[in-house]
Every structure is written in structure tokens, then in C-alpha cells.
PDB file of C-alpha atoms in Angstrom:
ATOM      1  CA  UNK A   1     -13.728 -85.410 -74.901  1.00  0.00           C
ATOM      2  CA  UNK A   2     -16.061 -85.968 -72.216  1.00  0.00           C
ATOM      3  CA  UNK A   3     -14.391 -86.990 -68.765  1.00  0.00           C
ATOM      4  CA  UNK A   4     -16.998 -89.137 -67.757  1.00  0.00           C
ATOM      5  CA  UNK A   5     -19.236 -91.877 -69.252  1.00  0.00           C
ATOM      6  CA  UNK A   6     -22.549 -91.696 -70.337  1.00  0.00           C
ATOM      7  CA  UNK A   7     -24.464 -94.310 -68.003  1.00  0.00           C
ATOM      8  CA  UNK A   8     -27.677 -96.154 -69.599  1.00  0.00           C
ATOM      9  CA  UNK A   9     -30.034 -96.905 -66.584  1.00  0.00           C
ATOM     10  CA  UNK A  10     -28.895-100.334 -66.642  1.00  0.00           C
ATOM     11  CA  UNK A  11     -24.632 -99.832 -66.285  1.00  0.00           C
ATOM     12  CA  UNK A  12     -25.230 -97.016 -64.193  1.00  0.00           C
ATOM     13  CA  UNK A  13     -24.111 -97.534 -60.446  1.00  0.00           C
ATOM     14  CA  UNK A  14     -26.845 -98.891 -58.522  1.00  0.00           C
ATOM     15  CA  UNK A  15     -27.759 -95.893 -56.652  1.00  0.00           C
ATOM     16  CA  UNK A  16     -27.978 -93.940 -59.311  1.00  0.00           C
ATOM     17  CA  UNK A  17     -30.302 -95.998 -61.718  1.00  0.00           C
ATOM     18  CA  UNK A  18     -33.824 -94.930 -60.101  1.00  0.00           C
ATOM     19  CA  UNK A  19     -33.384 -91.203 -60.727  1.00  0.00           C
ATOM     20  CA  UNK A  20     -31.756 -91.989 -64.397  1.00  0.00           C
ATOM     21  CA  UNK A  21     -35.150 -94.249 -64.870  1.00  0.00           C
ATOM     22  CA  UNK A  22     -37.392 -90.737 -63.156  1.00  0.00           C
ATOM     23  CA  UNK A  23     -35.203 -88.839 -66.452  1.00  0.00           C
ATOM     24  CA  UNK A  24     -35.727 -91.391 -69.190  1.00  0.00           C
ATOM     25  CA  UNK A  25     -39.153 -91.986 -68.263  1.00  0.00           C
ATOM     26  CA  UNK A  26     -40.207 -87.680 -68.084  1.00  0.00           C
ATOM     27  CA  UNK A  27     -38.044 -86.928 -71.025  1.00  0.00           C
ATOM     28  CA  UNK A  28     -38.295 -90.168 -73.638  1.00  0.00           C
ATOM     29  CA  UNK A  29     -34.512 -90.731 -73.629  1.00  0.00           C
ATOM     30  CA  UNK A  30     -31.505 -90.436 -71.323  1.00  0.00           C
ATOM     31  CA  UNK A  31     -29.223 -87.343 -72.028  1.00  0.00           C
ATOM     32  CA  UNK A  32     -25.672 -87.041 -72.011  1.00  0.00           C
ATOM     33  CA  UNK A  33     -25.700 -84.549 -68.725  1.00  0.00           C
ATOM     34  CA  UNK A  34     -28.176 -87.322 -66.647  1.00  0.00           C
ATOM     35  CA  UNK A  35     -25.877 -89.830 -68.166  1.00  0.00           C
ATOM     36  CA  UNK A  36     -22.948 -88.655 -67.117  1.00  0.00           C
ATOM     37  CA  UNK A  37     -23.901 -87.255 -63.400  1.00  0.00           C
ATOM     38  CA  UNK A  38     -25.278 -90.666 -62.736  1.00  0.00           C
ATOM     39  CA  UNK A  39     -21.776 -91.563 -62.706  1.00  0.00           C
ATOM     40  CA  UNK A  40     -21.706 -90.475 -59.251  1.00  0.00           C
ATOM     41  CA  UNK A  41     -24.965 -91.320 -57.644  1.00  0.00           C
ATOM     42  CA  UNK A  42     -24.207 -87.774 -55.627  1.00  0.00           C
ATOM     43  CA  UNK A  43     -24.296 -85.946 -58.180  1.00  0.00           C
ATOM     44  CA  UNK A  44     -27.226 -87.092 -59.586  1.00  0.00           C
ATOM     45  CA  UNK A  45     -29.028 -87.036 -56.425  1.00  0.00           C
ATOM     46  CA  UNK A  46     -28.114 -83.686 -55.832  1.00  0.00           C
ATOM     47  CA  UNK A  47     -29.549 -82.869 -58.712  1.00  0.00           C
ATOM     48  CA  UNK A  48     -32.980 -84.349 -58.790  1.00  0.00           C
ATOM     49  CA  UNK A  49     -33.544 -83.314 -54.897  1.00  0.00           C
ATOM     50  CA  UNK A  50     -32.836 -79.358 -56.090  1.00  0.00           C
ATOM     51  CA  UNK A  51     -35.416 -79.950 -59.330  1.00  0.00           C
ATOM     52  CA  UNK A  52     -37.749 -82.068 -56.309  1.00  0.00           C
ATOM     53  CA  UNK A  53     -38.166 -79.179 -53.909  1.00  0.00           C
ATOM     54  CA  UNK A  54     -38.481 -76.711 -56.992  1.00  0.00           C
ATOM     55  CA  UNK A  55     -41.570 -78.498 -58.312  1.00  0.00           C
ATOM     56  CA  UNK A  56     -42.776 -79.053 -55.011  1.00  0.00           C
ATOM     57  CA  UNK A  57     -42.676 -75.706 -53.052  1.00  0.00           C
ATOM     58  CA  UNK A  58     -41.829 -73.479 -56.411  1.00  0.00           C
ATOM     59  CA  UNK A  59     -44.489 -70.918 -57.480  1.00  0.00           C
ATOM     60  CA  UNK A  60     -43.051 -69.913 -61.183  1.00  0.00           C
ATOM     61  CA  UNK A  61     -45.058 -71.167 -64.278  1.00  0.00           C
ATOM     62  CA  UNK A  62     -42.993 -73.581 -66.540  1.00  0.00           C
ATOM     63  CA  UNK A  63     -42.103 -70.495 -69.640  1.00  0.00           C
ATOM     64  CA  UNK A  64     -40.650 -68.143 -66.168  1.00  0.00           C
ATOM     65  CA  UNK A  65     -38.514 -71.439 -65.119  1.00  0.00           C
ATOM     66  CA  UNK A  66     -37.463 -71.755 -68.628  1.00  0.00           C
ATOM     67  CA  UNK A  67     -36.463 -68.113 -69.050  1.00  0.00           C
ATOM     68  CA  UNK A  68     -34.566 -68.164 -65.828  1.00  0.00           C
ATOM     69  CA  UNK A  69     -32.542 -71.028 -67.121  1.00  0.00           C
ATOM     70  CA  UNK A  70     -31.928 -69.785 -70.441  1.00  0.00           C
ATOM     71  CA  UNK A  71     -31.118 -66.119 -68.959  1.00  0.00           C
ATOM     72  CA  UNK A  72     -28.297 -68.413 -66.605  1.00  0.00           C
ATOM     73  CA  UNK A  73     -27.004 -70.428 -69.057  1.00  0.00           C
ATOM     74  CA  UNK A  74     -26.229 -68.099 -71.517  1.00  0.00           C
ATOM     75  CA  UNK A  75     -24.512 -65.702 -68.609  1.00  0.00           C
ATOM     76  CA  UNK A  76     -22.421 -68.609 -67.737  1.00  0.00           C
ATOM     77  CA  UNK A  77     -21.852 -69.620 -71.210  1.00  0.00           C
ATOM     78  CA  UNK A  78     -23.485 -73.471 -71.246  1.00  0.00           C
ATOM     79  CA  UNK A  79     -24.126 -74.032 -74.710  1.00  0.00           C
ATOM     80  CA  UNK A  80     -25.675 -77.327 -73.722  1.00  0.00           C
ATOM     81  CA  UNK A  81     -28.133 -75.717 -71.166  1.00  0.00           C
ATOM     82  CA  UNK A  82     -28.457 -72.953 -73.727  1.00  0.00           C
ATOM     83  CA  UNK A  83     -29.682 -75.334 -75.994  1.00  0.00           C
ATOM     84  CA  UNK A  84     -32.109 -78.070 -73.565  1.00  0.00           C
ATOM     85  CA  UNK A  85     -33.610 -74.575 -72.460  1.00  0.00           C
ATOM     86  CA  UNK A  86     -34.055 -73.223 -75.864  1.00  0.00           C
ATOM     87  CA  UNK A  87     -36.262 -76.641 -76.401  1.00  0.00           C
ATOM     88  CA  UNK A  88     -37.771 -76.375 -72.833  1.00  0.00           C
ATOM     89  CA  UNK A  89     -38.921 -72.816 -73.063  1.00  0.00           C
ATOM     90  CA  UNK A  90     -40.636 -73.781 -76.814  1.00  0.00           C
ATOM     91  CA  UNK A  91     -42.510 -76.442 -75.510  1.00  0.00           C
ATOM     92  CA  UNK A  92     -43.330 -74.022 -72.478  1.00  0.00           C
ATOM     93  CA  UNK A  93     -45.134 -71.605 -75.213  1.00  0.00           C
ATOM     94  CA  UNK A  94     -42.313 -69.047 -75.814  1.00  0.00           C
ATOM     95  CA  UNK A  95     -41.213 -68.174 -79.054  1.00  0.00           C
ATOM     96  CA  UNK A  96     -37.699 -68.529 -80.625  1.00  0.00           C
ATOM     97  CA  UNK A  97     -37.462 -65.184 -80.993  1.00  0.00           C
ATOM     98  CA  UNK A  98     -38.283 -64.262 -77.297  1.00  0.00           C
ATOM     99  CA  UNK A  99     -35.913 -67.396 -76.318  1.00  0.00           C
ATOM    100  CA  UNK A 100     -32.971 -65.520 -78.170  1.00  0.00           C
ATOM    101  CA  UNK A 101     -34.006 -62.521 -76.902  1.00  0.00           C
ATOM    102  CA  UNK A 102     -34.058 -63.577 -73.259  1.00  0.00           C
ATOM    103  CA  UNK A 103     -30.405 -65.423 -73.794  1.00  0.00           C
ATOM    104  CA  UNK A 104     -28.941 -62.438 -75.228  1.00  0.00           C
ATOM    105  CA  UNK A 105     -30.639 -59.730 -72.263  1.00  0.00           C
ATOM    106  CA  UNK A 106     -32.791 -58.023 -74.544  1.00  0.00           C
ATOM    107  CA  UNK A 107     -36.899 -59.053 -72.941  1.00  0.00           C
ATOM    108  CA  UNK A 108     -38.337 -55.993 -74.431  1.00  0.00           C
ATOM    109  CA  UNK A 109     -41.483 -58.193 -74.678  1.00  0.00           C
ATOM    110  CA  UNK A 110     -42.417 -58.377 -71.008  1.00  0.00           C
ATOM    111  CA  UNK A 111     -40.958 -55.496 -68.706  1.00  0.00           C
ATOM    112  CA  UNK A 112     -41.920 -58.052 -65.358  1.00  0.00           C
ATOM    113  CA  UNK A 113     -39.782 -61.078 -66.685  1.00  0.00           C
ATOM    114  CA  UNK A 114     -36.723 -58.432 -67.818  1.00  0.00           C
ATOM    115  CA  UNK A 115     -36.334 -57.358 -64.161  1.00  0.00           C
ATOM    116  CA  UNK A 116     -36.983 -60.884 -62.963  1.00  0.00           C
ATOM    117  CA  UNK A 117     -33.915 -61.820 -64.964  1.00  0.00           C
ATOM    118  CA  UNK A 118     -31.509 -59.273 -64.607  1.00  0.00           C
ATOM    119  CA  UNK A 119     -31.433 -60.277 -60.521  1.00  0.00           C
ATOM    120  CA  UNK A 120     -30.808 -63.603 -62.069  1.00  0.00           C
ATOM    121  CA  UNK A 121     -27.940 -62.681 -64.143  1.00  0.00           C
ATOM    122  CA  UNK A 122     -26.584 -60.111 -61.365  1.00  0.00           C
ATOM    123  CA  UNK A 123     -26.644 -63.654 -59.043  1.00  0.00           C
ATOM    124  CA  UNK A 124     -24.885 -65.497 -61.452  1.00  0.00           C
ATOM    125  CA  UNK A 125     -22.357 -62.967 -62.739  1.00  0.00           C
ATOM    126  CA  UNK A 126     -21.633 -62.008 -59.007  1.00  0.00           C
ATOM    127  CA  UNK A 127     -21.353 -64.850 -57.106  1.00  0.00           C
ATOM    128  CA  UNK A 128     -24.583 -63.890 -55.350  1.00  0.00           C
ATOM    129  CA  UNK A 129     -24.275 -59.929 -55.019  1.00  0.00           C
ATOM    130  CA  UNK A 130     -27.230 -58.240 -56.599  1.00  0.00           C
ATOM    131  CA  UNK A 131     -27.362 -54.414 -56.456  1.00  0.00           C
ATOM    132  CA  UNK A 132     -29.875 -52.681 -54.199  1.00  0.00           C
ATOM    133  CA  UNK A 133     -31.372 -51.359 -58.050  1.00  0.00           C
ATOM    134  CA  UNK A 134     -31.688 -54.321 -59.550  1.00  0.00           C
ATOM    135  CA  UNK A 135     -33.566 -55.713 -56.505  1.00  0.00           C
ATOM    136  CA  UNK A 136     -35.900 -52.553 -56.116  1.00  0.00           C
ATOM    137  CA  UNK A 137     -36.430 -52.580 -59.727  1.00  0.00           C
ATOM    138  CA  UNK A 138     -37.658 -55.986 -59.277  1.00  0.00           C
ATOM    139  CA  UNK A 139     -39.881 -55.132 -56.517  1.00  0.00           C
ATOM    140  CA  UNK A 140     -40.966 -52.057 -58.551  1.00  0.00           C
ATOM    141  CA  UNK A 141     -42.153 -54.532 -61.660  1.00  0.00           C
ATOM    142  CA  UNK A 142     -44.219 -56.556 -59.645  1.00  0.00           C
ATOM    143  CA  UNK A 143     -41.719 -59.692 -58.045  1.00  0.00           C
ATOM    144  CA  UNK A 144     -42.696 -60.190 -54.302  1.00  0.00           C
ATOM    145  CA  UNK A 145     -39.439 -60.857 -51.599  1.00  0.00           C
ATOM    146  CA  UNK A 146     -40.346 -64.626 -51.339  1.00  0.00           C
ATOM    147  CA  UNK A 147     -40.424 -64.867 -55.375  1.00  0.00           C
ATOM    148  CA  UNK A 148     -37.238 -63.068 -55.371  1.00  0.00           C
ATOM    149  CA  UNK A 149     -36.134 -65.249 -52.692  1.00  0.00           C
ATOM    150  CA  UNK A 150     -37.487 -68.350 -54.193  1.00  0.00           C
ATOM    151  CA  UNK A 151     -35.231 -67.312 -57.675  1.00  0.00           C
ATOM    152  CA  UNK A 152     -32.193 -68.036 -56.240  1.00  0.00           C
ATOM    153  CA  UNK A 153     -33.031 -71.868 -56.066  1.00  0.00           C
ATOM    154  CA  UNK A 154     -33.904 -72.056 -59.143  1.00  0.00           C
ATOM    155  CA  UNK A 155     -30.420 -69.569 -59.994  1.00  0.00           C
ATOM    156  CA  UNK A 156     -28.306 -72.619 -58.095  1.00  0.00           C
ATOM    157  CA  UNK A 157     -30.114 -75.085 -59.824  1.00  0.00           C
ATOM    158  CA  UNK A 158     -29.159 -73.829 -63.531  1.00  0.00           C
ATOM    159  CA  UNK A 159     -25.707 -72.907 -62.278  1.00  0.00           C
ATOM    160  CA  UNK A 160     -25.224 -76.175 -61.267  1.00  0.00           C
ATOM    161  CA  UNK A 161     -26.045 -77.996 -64.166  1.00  0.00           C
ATOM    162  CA  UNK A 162     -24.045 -75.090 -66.245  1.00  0.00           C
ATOM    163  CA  UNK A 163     -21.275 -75.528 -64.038  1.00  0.00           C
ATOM    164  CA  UNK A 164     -20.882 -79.436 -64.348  1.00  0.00           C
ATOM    165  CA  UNK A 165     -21.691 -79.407 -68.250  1.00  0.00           C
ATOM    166  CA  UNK A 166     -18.524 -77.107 -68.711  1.00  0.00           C
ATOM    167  CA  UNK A 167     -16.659 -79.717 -65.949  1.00  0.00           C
ATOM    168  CA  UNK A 168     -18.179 -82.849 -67.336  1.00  0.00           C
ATOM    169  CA  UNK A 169     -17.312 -81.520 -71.306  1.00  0.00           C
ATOM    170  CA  UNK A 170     -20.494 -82.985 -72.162  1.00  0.00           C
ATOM    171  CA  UNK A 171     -21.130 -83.575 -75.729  1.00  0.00           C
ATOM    172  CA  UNK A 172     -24.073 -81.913 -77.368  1.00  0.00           C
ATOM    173  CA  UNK A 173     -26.624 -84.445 -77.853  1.00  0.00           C
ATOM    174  CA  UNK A 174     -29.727 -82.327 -78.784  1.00  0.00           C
ATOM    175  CA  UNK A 175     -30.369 -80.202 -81.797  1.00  0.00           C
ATOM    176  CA  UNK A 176     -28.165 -76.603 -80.870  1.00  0.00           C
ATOM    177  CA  UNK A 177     -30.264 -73.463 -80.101  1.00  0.00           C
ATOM    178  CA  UNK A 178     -29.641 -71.041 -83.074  1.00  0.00           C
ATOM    179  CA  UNK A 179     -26.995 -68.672 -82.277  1.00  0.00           C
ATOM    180  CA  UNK A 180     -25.258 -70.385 -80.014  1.00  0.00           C
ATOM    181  CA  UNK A 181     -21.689 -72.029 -80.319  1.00  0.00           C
ATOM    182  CA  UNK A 182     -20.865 -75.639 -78.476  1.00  0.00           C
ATOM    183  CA  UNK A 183     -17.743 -76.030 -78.130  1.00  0.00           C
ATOM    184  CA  UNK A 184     -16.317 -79.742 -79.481  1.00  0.00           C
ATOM    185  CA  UNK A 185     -15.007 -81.280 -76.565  1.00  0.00           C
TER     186      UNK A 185
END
């Protein structure tokens, strides 16, 4: 069961309702995550300044984003991110096949993105620590140091919206990415 409620823009605590109305009004409907972290207007703030200065001073295209997301959710095992990512990256022009191929590690499609995304799963699966390979291999490919710098925002970003879907227990309230479990809260 969820811990928190699912705010509409109109119960949700006054600070909180302009970003809620920012989400409704980019993405057609509120979702249970917004919902829920506009239960603390912190939260939710937190969350739209980290996606703010991403699409403001971020230099990745929209199906890199989307693979970085999927790559983190599915290393932190957010079946709900999984799943809004799965969607994202679809509508971002990858396939299903290369979104199940990114979740699961396997990016035999595009040699760049692989080593783009195995510094992002190193920073998620190691609280930060990437190996000196992994990072040269990433260099090697093609990734500059400020794009490799600039991935760890967008690392934090998906992290914390993994991260506060597992503490939230936020019910699944989009269509589940094939292949991936959601646990019933």
C-alpha cells in the first residue's frame, strides 16, 4: 500500500500545486509518483529543479536521457521507472527491443551508448565509484569529461525518483514494460 496520497493539483498543499500543474499540463495526466511527492512540496521541488537545470544546461538528446534512465532503473530495480522509461524512450524513437536490451545491459546496437551506460550503472551500483576502465572506456568510445561529468546529474536524478518510488510504494499506474515485475504494494 502506498504510504502517501496521491495529490490532484487541486488537494495538493499549496506549494506544491504549480509544479503538479507544470506535470499534468507536459504529460496529459498526473501520475502516481508526481502525486505522491507533491505531498511534500520539497520533494516535489527537488525534483522539478534537478529535471530544470537538466533541460536547461544538459547536452544529451531525449533517446540518450531515456536510456540513462532505463539503464538506472533497472540497476536499482524501479519497476515503475522501468516502466515510464520504457514509454519515454519509445516516444524518444527507440525500439522495444533496444529498450529491453538497454534495461537488461546488453546495447550491442550502439558501442558509444553501451560505454555511456555502464559508467551509469557502475555510479549507481557503487554509490558513485566508477573504475578507472569503465571511465577510459568511455573516453575511448567517444564521451567527452564534461558529458561524463554532466551524466551523473542525470544518474542522481533517476536514482532519486527510483529511490522514492521503492520508499513511496507507489502503485503502478501506467501500462508495465514487458519483462519487468512490479511488485503489489
Amino acid at each position: 500500500m502506498p504510504r502517501f496520497p496521491v495529490h490532484t493539483v487541486d488537494d495538493a498543499p499549496t506549494a506544491a500545486r504549480p509544479a503538479l500543474q507544470q506535470m499534468k499540463d507536459r504529460l496529459g495526466a498526473v501520475l502516481n509518483i508526481h502525486g505522491e511527492m507533491a505531498h511534500a512540496p520539497a520533494v516535489i521541488g527537488m525534483y522539478t529543479a534537478m529535471g530544470h537545470a537538466i533541460a536547461r544546461h544538459g547536452t544529451f538528446d531525449p533517446p540518450t536521457r531515456e536510456a540513462i534512465a532505463l539503464a538506472v532503473a533497472n540497476q536499482n530495480g524501479c519497476g515503475y521507472c522501468q516502466s515510464a522509461h520504457t514509454l519515454s524512450a519509445r516516444r524518444a524513437g527507440l525500439s522495444l527491443g533496444q529498450t529491453i536490451a538497454i534495461r537488461d545491459g546488453h546495447v550491442d546496437f550502439d558501442g558509444k551508448l553501451d560505454a555511456l551506460l555502464a559508467v551509469a550503472r557502475e555510479i549507481a551500483a557503487a554509490v558513485g565509484d566508477v573504475s578507472d576502465q569503465t571511465y577510459r572506456r568511455a573516453l575511448a568510445a567517444g564521451w567527452t569529461e564534461p558529458e561524463l561529468a554532466e551524466l551523473f546529474a542525470h544518474v542522481a536524478t533517476n536514482m532519486f525518483t527510483n529511490y522514492f518510488n521503492h520508499y513511496a510504494r507507489t502503485d503502478l499506474d501506467i501500462p508495465a514494460a514487458p519483462g519487468v515485475t512490479v511488485e503489489a504494494s
